[in-house]
Amino acid sequence: MSDDDSPPAGMRRASLAPGQVSWGGLTLGRGTPYGWGQLDGWEDLPGLDSGDVPRPSRHGAWAGRDLAQTRVVTLAGQIKCRRGDVPAVVAALRSATRVAVDETLRPLTVNALGETLLVWARPSQRIMSLAKGAPLGIVPYTLQWSAPDPRRYSVEEYTRSISAPVRPDDGLGYPLGYPLDYGAPITGGAATLTNAGDTGTHPVVTITGPCDRPQVVNRATGFVLEFALTLAAAETLVVDCDAGTVLLSGSADRLYTRTPASVPVESWTLPPGPSPIQYRPMWAGPGSAAAVRWRDAYL
């Protein structure tokens, strides 16, 4: 991987064998007691909420944006194990798919069709059919998860640090002499980040001081994030574009420092493909940078 490019599209380390699912510390599917029979909802396009608005005085509607609903993933299979292992194998599945105690989501990771992706989900259904074959080690099961964010993400999380631009001290000298010497150009302050997925992904941007009025621009969308504050050396401003939060040193809310030039934090995304990103603080000292952390996203 070069200094100027994101990881090549499709470069993923498969943490699971083909035909396996990971959830709550438990591996299901090929090579485990939990056989994989059918997986639904993983490659499906989730239901859509239409943004169309009916026209009051004519046929049809004004076109709006469609937004995907919660992704529901259903895995059906069959437990096959030795008779003496049935209680422990069933108990392990029951424990892994217990009701969530709060709103916290966990990664559901699937290796299917040569691609390993994950969603952030919680269990929403578990069925284990205890028929006459159950004591012998054959137990059909169905598991279901709900992912409020329907996007599927790369297992790898990428990070790219963009240093503040360096403005050279040289330039035009007086009296002028020809040919004119404009000095060295500005260096740094830009990088191209690639979302290898097929839908926009929300990154986390961490700005490190010292700097004044930091600004991060996505040239692919034209969207700007700018904050009217000064960061001391080693101070950080963490901008979570998914959660919509702006935290100074990880705890103090600074969302109110967003300037009129900025879009809402949740609107700042990396669309599919390459995005030229610029870090342009009004002033920056040595060590100032904007680190962008993201995953490829798929619908």
Short mmCIF file of C-alpha atoms in Angstrom, two decimals, residues 21-297:
data_model
loop_
_atom_site.label_atom_id
_atom_site.label_comp_id
_atom_site.label_asym_id
_atom_site.label_seq_id
_atom_site.Cartn_x
_atom_site.Cartn_y
_atom_site.Cartn_z
CA VAL A 21 -20.81 -17.11 10.76
CA SER A 22 -19.39 -15.50 13.91
CA TRP A 23 -21.62 -14.17 16.66
CA GLY A 24 -21.05 -13.55 20.37
CA GLY A 25 -17.83 -15.55 20.48
CA LEU A 26 -19.48 -18.55 18.80
CA THR A 27 -18.67 -19.80 15.30
CA LEU A 28 -21.53 -21.34 13.31
CA GLY A 29 -21.55 -23.16 9.99
CA ARG A 30 -19.00 -25.32 8.24
CA GLY A 31 -16.76 -27.33 10.51
CA THR A 32 -18.84 -26.66 13.66
CA PRO A 33 -21.76 -28.50 15.33
CA TYR A 34 -24.06 -25.73 14.07
CA GLY A 35 -24.72 -26.58 10.44
CA TRP A 36 -25.55 -23.79 7.98
CA GLY A 37 -28.64 -24.66 5.95
CA GLN A 38 -29.90 -21.32 4.65
CA LEU A 39 -29.07 -17.64 5.18
CA ASP A 40 -31.71 -15.03 4.34
CA GLY A 41 -31.53 -11.25 4.52
CA TRP A 42 -27.78 -11.03 4.02
CA GLU A 43 -27.69 -10.30 0.29
CA ASP A 44 -31.24 -8.88 0.24
CA LEU A 45 -31.96 -5.18 -0.26
CA PRO A 46 -33.76 -4.19 2.95
CA GLY A 47 -37.17 -2.56 2.80
CA LEU A 48 -37.14 1.10 1.78
CA ASP A 49 -38.73 4.17 3.31
CA SER A 50 -39.73 6.38 0.40
CA GLY A 51 -39.08 10.09 0.54
CA ASP A 52 -41.56 10.75 -2.30
CA VAL A 53 -44.16 13.42 -1.51
CA PRO A 54 -47.59 13.21 -3.24
CA ARG A 55 -48.38 16.11 -5.57
CA PRO A 56 -51.55 17.82 -4.29
CA SER A 57 -52.96 18.89 -7.64
CA ARG A 58 -51.82 16.30 -10.18
CA HIS A 59 -50.96 12.65 -10.59
CA GLY A 60 -47.80 11.30 -9.03
CA ALA A 61 -45.37 12.64 -6.47
CA TRP A 62 -42.25 14.71 -6.10
CA ALA A 63 -39.31 12.33 -6.06
CA GLY A 64 -37.48 12.02 -2.76
CA ARG A 65 -34.64 9.94 -1.42
CA ASP A 66 -35.21 6.29 -0.48
CA LEU A 67 -33.69 5.17 2.83
CA ALA A 68 -33.09 1.53 3.75
CA GLN A 69 -34.83 0.08 6.80
CA THR A 70 -33.44 -2.30 9.43
CA ARG A 71 -31.70 -5.37 7.98
CA VAL A 72 -33.09 -8.67 9.30
CA VAL A 73 -30.74 -11.66 8.93
CA THR A 74 -32.05 -15.21 9.41
CA LEU A 75 -29.83 -18.30 9.67
CA ALA A 76 -31.49 -21.74 9.56
CA GLY A 77 -29.56 -24.93 10.11
CA GLN A 78 -29.22 -28.07 12.15
CA ILE A 79 -27.16 -28.92 15.19
CA LYS A 80 -25.33 -32.22 14.73
CA CYS A 81 -23.19 -33.50 17.55
CA ARG A 82 -22.52 -36.52 19.73
CA ARG A 83 -25.31 -37.52 22.09
CA GLY A 84 -23.30 -36.63 25.17
CA ASP A 85 -22.48 -33.16 23.83
CA VAL A 86 -26.08 -32.09 23.18
CA PRO A 87 -26.69 -30.21 26.46
CA ALA A 88 -23.44 -28.20 26.20
CA VAL A 89 -23.85 -27.40 22.48
CA VAL A 90 -27.46 -26.25 22.95
CA ALA A 91 -26.54 -24.24 26.05
CA ALA A 92 -23.71 -22.46 24.19
CA LEU A 93 -26.08 -21.38 21.40
CA ARG A 94 -28.70 -20.30 23.91
CA SER A 95 -26.16 -18.22 25.82
CA ALA A 96 -24.75 -16.55 22.69
CA THR A 97 -28.21 -15.50 21.49
CA ARG A 98 -29.66 -14.30 24.80
CA VAL A 99 -31.70 -11.09 24.90
CA ALA A 100 -29.54 -7.97 24.81
CA VAL A 101 -29.54 -6.11 28.14
CA ASP A 102 -29.23 -2.66 26.55
CA GLU A 103 -29.04 -0.93 23.17
CA THR A 104 -25.46 -2.05 22.55
CA LEU A 105 -24.94 -3.76 19.18
CA ARG A 106 -22.36 -6.46 18.45
CA PRO A 107 -20.73 -7.56 15.20
CA LEU A 108 -22.39 -10.36 13.22
CA THR A 109 -19.72 -11.52 10.77
CA VAL A 110 -20.44 -13.70 7.74
CA ASN A 111 -18.11 -15.32 5.21
CA ALA A 112 -20.29 -15.98 2.16
CA LEU A 113 -19.48 -16.17 -1.55
CA GLY A 114 -15.81 -15.50 -0.88
CA GLU A 115 -16.44 -12.24 0.97
CA THR A 116 -16.29 -11.54 4.71
CA LEU A 117 -18.47 -8.67 5.92
CA LEU A 118 -20.15 -7.68 9.17
CA VAL A 119 -23.21 -5.84 10.47
CA TRP A 120 -23.83 -4.41 13.93
CA ALA A 121 -26.83 -6.27 15.29
CA ARG A 122 -28.70 -7.84 18.21
CA PRO A 123 -30.60 -11.16 18.41
CA SER A 124 -34.32 -10.90 17.65
CA GLN A 125 -35.38 -14.57 17.45
CA ARG A 126 -34.16 -18.06 18.35
CA ILE A 127 -35.95 -21.32 17.57
CA MET A 128 -34.56 -24.75 18.52
CA SER A 129 -36.90 -27.62 17.66
CA LEU A 130 -36.63 -30.41 20.23
CA ALA A 131 -38.08 -33.34 18.30
CA LYS A 132 -37.37 -37.02 18.95
CA GLY A 133 -33.94 -36.72 17.34
CA ALA A 134 -32.77 -34.05 19.80
CA PRO A 135 -31.43 -36.43 22.48
CA LEU A 136 -29.48 -38.19 19.73
CA GLY A 137 -27.69 -34.98 18.66
CA ILE A 138 -29.89 -33.62 15.84
CA VAL A 139 -31.57 -30.29 16.65
CA PRO A 140 -32.95 -27.98 13.91
CA TYR A 141 -32.49 -24.30 14.73
CA THR A 142 -33.35 -20.87 13.36
CA LEU A 143 -31.61 -17.68 14.48
CA GLN A 144 -32.54 -14.12 13.59
CA TRP A 145 -30.72 -10.84 14.08
CA SER A 146 -31.82 -7.23 13.54
CA ALA A 147 -29.30 -4.63 12.34
CA PRO A 148 -30.65 -1.06 12.73
CA ASP A 149 -27.90 0.14 10.37
CA PRO A 150 -28.58 -2.03 7.29
CA ARG A 151 -25.15 -1.47 5.77
CA ARG A 152 -22.64 -4.34 5.74
CA TYR A 153 -19.05 -3.36 6.48
CA SER A 154 -15.58 -4.63 5.73
CA VAL A 155 -13.97 -6.47 8.63
CA GLU A 156 -10.91 -4.27 8.20
CA GLU A 157 -11.02 -0.74 9.54
CA TYR A 158 -8.75 1.66 7.64
CA THR A 159 -7.04 4.77 9.01
CA ARG A 160 -5.29 7.53 7.11
CA SER A 161 -3.58 10.48 8.80
CA ILE A 162 -3.43 13.75 6.84
CA SER A 163 -0.80 16.15 8.11
CA ALA A 164 -1.45 19.89 8.13
CA PRO A 165 -0.24 21.70 4.99
CA VAL A 166 3.27 23.10 5.15
CA ARG A 167 3.62 26.63 3.80
CA PRO A 168 7.21 27.42 2.74
CA ASP A 169 8.87 30.61 3.96
CA ASP A 170 10.24 31.58 0.57
CA GLY A 171 8.28 33.44 -2.10
CA LEU A 172 8.45 36.62 -4.11
CA GLY A 173 11.33 38.88 -3.14
CA TYR A 174 11.51 42.63 -3.61
CA PRO A 175 12.63 44.35 -5.69
CA LEU A 176 11.15 41.95 -8.26
CA GLY A 177 13.43 40.24 -10.71
CA TYR A 178 12.47 38.32 -13.82
CA PRO A 179 11.76 35.51 -14.29
CA LEU A 180 9.69 35.63 -11.08
CA ASP A 181 10.38 33.00 -8.43
CA TYR A 182 7.19 32.21 -6.53
CA GLY A 183 8.94 29.78 -4.18
CA ALA A 184 8.05 26.19 -3.33
CA PRO A 185 4.39 25.14 -3.38
CA ILE A 186 2.39 24.19 -0.29
CA THR A 187 2.91 20.55 0.60
CA GLY A 188 0.76 18.10 2.59
CA GLY A 189 -2.76 18.64 3.77
CA ALA A 190 -4.39 16.27 1.26
CA ALA A 191 -4.93 12.57 0.60
CA THR A 192 -7.23 10.35 -1.42
CA LEU A 193 -9.29 7.86 0.60
CA THR A 194 -11.18 5.00 -1.04
CA ASN A 195 -14.44 3.42 0.08
CA ALA A 196 -14.39 0.16 -1.88
CA GLY A 197 -18.06 -0.51 -1.08
CA ASP A 198 -21.22 0.45 -2.95
CA THR A 199 -22.78 2.92 -0.48
CA GLY A 200 -21.61 5.84 1.63
CA THR A 201 -19.77 5.17 4.88
CA HIS A 202 -19.58 7.41 7.96
CA PRO A 203 -15.98 7.88 9.15
CA VAL A 204 -14.54 9.05 12.45
CA VAL A 205 -12.27 12.11 12.01
CA THR A 206 -9.76 12.84 14.77
CA ILE A 207 -8.12 16.26 14.57
CA THR A 208 -4.94 16.75 16.59
CA GLY A 209 -3.55 20.15 17.61
CA PRO A 210 -1.95 22.54 17.73
CA CYS A 211 -4.26 24.26 15.27
CA ASP A 212 -6.86 26.97 14.94
CA ARG A 213 -10.24 26.71 13.20
CA PRO A 214 -9.64 23.23 11.73
CA GLN A 215 -11.40 22.42 8.47
CA VAL A 216 -11.75 19.08 6.65
CA VAL A 217 -13.12 19.10 3.09
CA ASN A 218 -14.32 16.17 0.98
CA ARG A 219 -13.77 17.29 -2.61
CA ALA A 220 -15.84 14.36 -3.93
CA THR A 221 -18.99 15.74 -2.29
CA GLY A 222 -18.02 19.35 -1.64
CA PHE A 223 -18.97 18.88 2.03
CA VAL A 224 -17.04 20.75 4.71
CA LEU A 225 -16.48 20.18 8.43
CA GLU A 226 -15.16 23.28 10.16
CA PHE A 227 -14.96 24.14 13.85
CA ALA A 228 -14.45 27.55 15.46
CA LEU A 229 -12.01 26.56 18.18
CA THR A 230 -8.32 26.33 18.96
CA LEU A 231 -6.64 23.05 19.86
CA ALA A 232 -3.48 23.04 21.94
CA ALA A 233 -0.62 20.68 21.18
CA ALA A 234 -1.73 17.03 21.62
CA GLU A 235 -5.38 18.02 22.19
CA THR A 236 -7.81 16.09 20.00
CA LEU A 237 -11.23 16.78 18.52
CA VAL A 238 -13.04 13.52 17.71
CA VAL A 239 -15.78 13.91 15.09
CA ASP A 240 -17.96 10.77 14.84
CA CYS A 241 -19.94 11.21 11.63
CA ASP A 242 -22.13 8.18 12.38
CA ALA A 243 -23.10 9.19 15.92
CA GLY A 244 -23.16 12.90 15.00
CA THR A 245 -20.93 13.85 17.92
CA VAL A 246 -17.97 16.22 18.31
CA LEU A 247 -15.91 15.59 21.45
CA LEU A 248 -12.87 17.45 22.75
CA SER A 249 -10.33 14.99 24.15
CA GLY A 250 -12.97 12.26 23.95
CA SER A 251 -15.42 13.70 26.49
CA ALA A 252 -16.31 17.42 26.28
CA ASP A 253 -19.07 18.25 23.78
CA ARG A 254 -17.97 20.74 21.11
CA LEU A 255 -20.70 20.22 18.52
CA TYR A 256 -21.74 23.86 19.02
CA THR A 257 -18.40 25.03 17.52
CA ARG A 258 -19.46 23.80 14.05
CA THR A 259 -19.39 26.84 11.74
CA PRO A 260 -22.02 27.88 9.15
CA ALA A 261 -19.66 26.60 6.44
CA SER A 262 -20.12 23.04 7.74
CA VAL A 263 -22.71 20.46 6.82
CA PRO A 264 -24.40 18.51 9.64
CA VAL A 265 -21.86 16.03 11.01
CA GLU A 266 -23.96 13.00 9.98
CA SER A 267 -24.02 14.27 6.38
CA TRP A 268 -20.22 14.05 6.01
CA THR A 269 -19.56 10.66 4.42
CA LEU A 270 -17.12 8.89 2.13
CA PRO A 271 -19.16 7.91 -0.96
CA PRO A 272 -18.25 4.80 -2.97
CA GLY A 273 -14.95 5.18 -4.78
CA PRO A 274 -12.08 7.62 -4.20
CA SER A 275 -12.56 10.83 -2.20
CA PRO A 276 -9.91 13.58 -2.27
CA ILE A 277 -9.77 14.89 1.31
CA GLN A 278 -8.14 18.15 2.39
CA TYR A 279 -7.17 19.22 5.91
CA ARG A 280 -7.09 23.03 5.96
CA PRO A 281 -6.80 24.64 9.42
CA MET A 282 -6.48 28.42 9.56
CA TRP A 283 -3.22 27.86 11.42
CA ALA A 284 -1.38 24.72 12.47
CA GLY A 285 1.78 23.90 14.34
CA PRO A 286 4.08 20.88 14.13
CA GLY A 287 2.28 17.57 14.65
CA SER A 288 -1.18 18.76 13.72
CA ALA A 289 -3.11 16.28 11.58
CA ALA A 290 -6.55 14.92 10.73
CA ALA A 291 -6.83 11.13 10.98
CA VAL A 292 -9.78 9.56 9.13
CA ARG A 293 -10.94 6.08 10.20
CA TRP A 294 -13.51 4.16 8.13
CA ARG A 295 -14.81 0.82 6.85
CA ASP A 296 -15.98 0.01 3.33
CA ALA A 297 -19.81 -0.12 3.29
#
